Coordinates of C-alpha atoms in Angstrom, one line a residue:
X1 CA 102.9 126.0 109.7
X2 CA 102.9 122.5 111.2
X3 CA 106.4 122.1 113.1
X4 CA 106.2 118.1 113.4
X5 CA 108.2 116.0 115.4
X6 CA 110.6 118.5 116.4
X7 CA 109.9 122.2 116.6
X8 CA 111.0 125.3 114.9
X9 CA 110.2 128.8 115.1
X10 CA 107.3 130.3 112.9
X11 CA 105.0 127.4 113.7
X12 CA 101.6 128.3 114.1
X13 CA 100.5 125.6 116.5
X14 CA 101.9 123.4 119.6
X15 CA 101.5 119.6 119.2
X16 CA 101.7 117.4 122.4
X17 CA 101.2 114.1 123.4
X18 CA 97.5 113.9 124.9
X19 CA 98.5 113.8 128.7
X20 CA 100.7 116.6 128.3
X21 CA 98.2 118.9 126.9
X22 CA 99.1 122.1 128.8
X23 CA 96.7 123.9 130.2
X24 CA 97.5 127.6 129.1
X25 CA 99.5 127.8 125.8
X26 CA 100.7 131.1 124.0
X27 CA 99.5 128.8 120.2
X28 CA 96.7 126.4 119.3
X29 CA 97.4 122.8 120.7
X30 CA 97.2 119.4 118.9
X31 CA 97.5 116.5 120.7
X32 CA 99.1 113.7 118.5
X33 CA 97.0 110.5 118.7
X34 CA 98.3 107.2 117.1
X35 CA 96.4 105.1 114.6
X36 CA 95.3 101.7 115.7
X37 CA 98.2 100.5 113.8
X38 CA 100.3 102.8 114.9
X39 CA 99.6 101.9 118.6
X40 CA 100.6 98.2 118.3
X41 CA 103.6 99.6 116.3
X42 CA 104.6 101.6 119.2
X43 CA 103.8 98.1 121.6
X44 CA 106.1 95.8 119.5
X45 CA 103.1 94.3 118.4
X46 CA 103.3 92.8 114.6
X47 CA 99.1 93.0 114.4
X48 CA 99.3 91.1 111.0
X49 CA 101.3 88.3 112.0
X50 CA 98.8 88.1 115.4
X51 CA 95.8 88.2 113.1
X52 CA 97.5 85.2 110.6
X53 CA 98.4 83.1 113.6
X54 CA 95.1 83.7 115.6
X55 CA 92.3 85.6 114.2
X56 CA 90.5 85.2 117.6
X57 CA 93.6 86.9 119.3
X58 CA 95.0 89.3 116.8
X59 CA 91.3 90.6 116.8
X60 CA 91.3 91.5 120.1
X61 CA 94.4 93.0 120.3
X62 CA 93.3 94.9 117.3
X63 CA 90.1 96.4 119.4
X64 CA 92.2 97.4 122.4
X65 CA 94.7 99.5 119.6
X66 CA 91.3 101.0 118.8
X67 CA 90.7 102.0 122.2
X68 CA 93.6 103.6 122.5
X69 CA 93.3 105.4 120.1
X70 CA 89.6 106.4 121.0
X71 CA 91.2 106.9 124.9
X72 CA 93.5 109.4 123.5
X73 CA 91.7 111.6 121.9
X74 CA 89.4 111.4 125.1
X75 CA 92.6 112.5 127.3
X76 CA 93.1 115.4 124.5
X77 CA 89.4 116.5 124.9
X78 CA 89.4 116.8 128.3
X79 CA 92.6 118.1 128.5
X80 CA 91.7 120.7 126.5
X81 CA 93.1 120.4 122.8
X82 CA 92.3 122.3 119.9
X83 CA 92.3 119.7 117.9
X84 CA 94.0 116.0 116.7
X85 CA 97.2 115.4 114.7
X86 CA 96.5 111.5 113.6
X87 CA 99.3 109.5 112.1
X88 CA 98.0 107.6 109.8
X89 CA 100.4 104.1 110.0
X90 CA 100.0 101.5 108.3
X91 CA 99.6 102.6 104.7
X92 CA 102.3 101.9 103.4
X93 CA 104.1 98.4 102.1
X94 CA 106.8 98.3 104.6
X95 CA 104.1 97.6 107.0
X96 CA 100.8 96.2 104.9
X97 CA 99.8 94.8 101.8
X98 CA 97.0 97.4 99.8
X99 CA 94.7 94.4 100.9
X100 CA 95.8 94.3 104.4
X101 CA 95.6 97.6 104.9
X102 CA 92.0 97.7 103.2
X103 CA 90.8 94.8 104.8
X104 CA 92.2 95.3 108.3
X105 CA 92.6 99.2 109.4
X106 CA 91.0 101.8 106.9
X107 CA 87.7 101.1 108.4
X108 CA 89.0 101.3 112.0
X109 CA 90.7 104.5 110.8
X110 CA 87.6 106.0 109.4
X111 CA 85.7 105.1 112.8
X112 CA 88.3 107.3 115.1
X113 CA 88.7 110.0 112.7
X114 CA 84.9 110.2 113.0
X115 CA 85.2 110.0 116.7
X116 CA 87.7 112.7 116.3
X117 CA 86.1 115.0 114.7
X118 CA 83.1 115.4 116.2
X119 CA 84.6 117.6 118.4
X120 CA 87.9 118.3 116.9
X121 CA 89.7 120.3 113.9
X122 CA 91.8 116.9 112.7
X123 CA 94.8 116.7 110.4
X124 CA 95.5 113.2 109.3
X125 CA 99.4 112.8 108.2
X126 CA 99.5 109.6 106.5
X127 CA 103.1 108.0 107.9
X128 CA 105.2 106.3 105.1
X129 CA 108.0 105.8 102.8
X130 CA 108.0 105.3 98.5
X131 CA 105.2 102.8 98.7
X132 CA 102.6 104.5 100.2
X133 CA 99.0 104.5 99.5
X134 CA 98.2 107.9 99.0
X135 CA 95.2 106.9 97.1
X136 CA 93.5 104.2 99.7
X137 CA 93.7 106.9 102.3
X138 CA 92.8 109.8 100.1
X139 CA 89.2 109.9 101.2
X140 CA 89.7 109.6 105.1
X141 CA 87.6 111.9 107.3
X142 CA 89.5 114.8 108.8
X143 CA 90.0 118.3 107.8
X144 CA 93.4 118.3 106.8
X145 CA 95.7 115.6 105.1
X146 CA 99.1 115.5 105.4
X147 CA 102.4 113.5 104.4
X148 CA 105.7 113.8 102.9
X149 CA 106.5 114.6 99.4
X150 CA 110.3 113.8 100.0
X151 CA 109.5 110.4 102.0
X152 CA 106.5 109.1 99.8
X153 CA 107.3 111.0 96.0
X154 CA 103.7 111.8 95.6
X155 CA 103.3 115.6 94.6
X156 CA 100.2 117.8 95.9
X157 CA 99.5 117.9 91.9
X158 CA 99.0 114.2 92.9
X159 CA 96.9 113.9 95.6
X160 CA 94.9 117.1 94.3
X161 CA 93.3 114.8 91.6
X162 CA 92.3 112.4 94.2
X163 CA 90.8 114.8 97.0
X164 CA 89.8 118.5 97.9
X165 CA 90.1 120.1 100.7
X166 CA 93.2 121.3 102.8
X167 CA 96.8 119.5 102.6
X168 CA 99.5 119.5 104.8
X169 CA 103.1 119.5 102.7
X170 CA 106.5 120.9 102.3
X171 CA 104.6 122.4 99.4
X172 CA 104.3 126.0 99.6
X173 CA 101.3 125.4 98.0
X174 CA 99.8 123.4 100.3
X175 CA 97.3 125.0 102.7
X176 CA 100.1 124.3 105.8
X177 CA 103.3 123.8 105.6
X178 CA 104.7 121.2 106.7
X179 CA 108.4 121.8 108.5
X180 CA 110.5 119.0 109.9
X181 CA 112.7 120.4 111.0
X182 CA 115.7 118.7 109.4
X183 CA 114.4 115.5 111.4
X184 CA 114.8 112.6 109.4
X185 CA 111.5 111.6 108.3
X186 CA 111.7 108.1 109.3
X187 CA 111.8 108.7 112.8
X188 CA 108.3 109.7 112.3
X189 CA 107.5 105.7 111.3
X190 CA 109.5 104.5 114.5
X191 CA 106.6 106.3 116.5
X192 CA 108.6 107.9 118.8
X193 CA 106.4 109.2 122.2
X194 CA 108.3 112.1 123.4
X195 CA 107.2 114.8 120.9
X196 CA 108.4 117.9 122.1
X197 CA 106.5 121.5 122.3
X198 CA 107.2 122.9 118.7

């Protein structure tokens, strides 16, 4: 059971922000890492408006998202974490077209779950509302993929016919369980940094 933001009792692991990996913990640890995306999100950075305006620019802001990303789950491996929750932000149409998405972060989401995983058991939970792209992201590299039925409307019938492997839902049928906790999903989308040990 995945307790994510907030926590709840019966979850079966601890997530934490990557400096605040502890270093003894009674359950398995994540450490939460943003996605590129979701690292300018959490700046105040609009990343497609920089990229419009100045390719040149919104390029290299792009690369140092990367890096944080990358530096994170560097922190969470020498801090010791069992492995990476990655939100997945970005896929959705409150925040990129199917092309811009595509065209601008699936790849860069690819390279850090690879990064990731190298050393890492990842769960990827793809962060989004109605218009999600269930489908663009159904093939990203990590051993777990997660979202919300009740945010998104996709089913685990639905995403089943688009990848194997282990989910992460409010599914019972899902391989985890997915509890928020009766957090409202959304905060999930306005990246907020102080997760809390679940």
């Amino acid at each position: 059971v995945l307790a994510w933001p907030s926590g709840c009792g019966g979850a079966s692991v601890s997530v934490f922000v990557p400096k605040n990996v502890p270093s003894t913990n009674n359950l398995p640890v994540l450490a939460e890492v943003l996605s590129p995306y979701g690292q300018a999100l959490s700046r105040g950075i609009d990343l497609n408006s920089q990229i419009a305006d100045s390719p040149e620019i919104g390029e290299a802001m792009l690369a140092e998202c990367i890096e944080a990303s990358l530096s994170d789950i560097a922190i969470a491996k020498s801090n010791g974490a069992d492995g990476i929750l990655y939100a997945v932000c970005g896929a959705t149409e409150e925040h990129c077209s199917p092309m811009q998405y595509g065209g601008l972060y699936l790849e860069r989401d690819r390279e850090v779950l690879l990064e990731a995983s190298k050393w890492a058991f990842v769960i990827g939970f793809v962060v989004g509302g109605e218009s999600t792209y269930l489908d663009i992201v159904s093939d990203l590299p990590c051993d777990v993929l997660g979202w919300s039925i009740e945010a998104t409307g996709h089913s685990l019938s639905e995403l089943k016919l688009m990848r194997t492997g282990p989910t992460c839902t409010s599914d019972p049928n899902s391989e985890w369980t997915w509890n928020p906790k009766m957090t409202e999903f959304e905060a999930i989308a306005t990246i907020e940094r102080d997760i809390k040990h679940v």
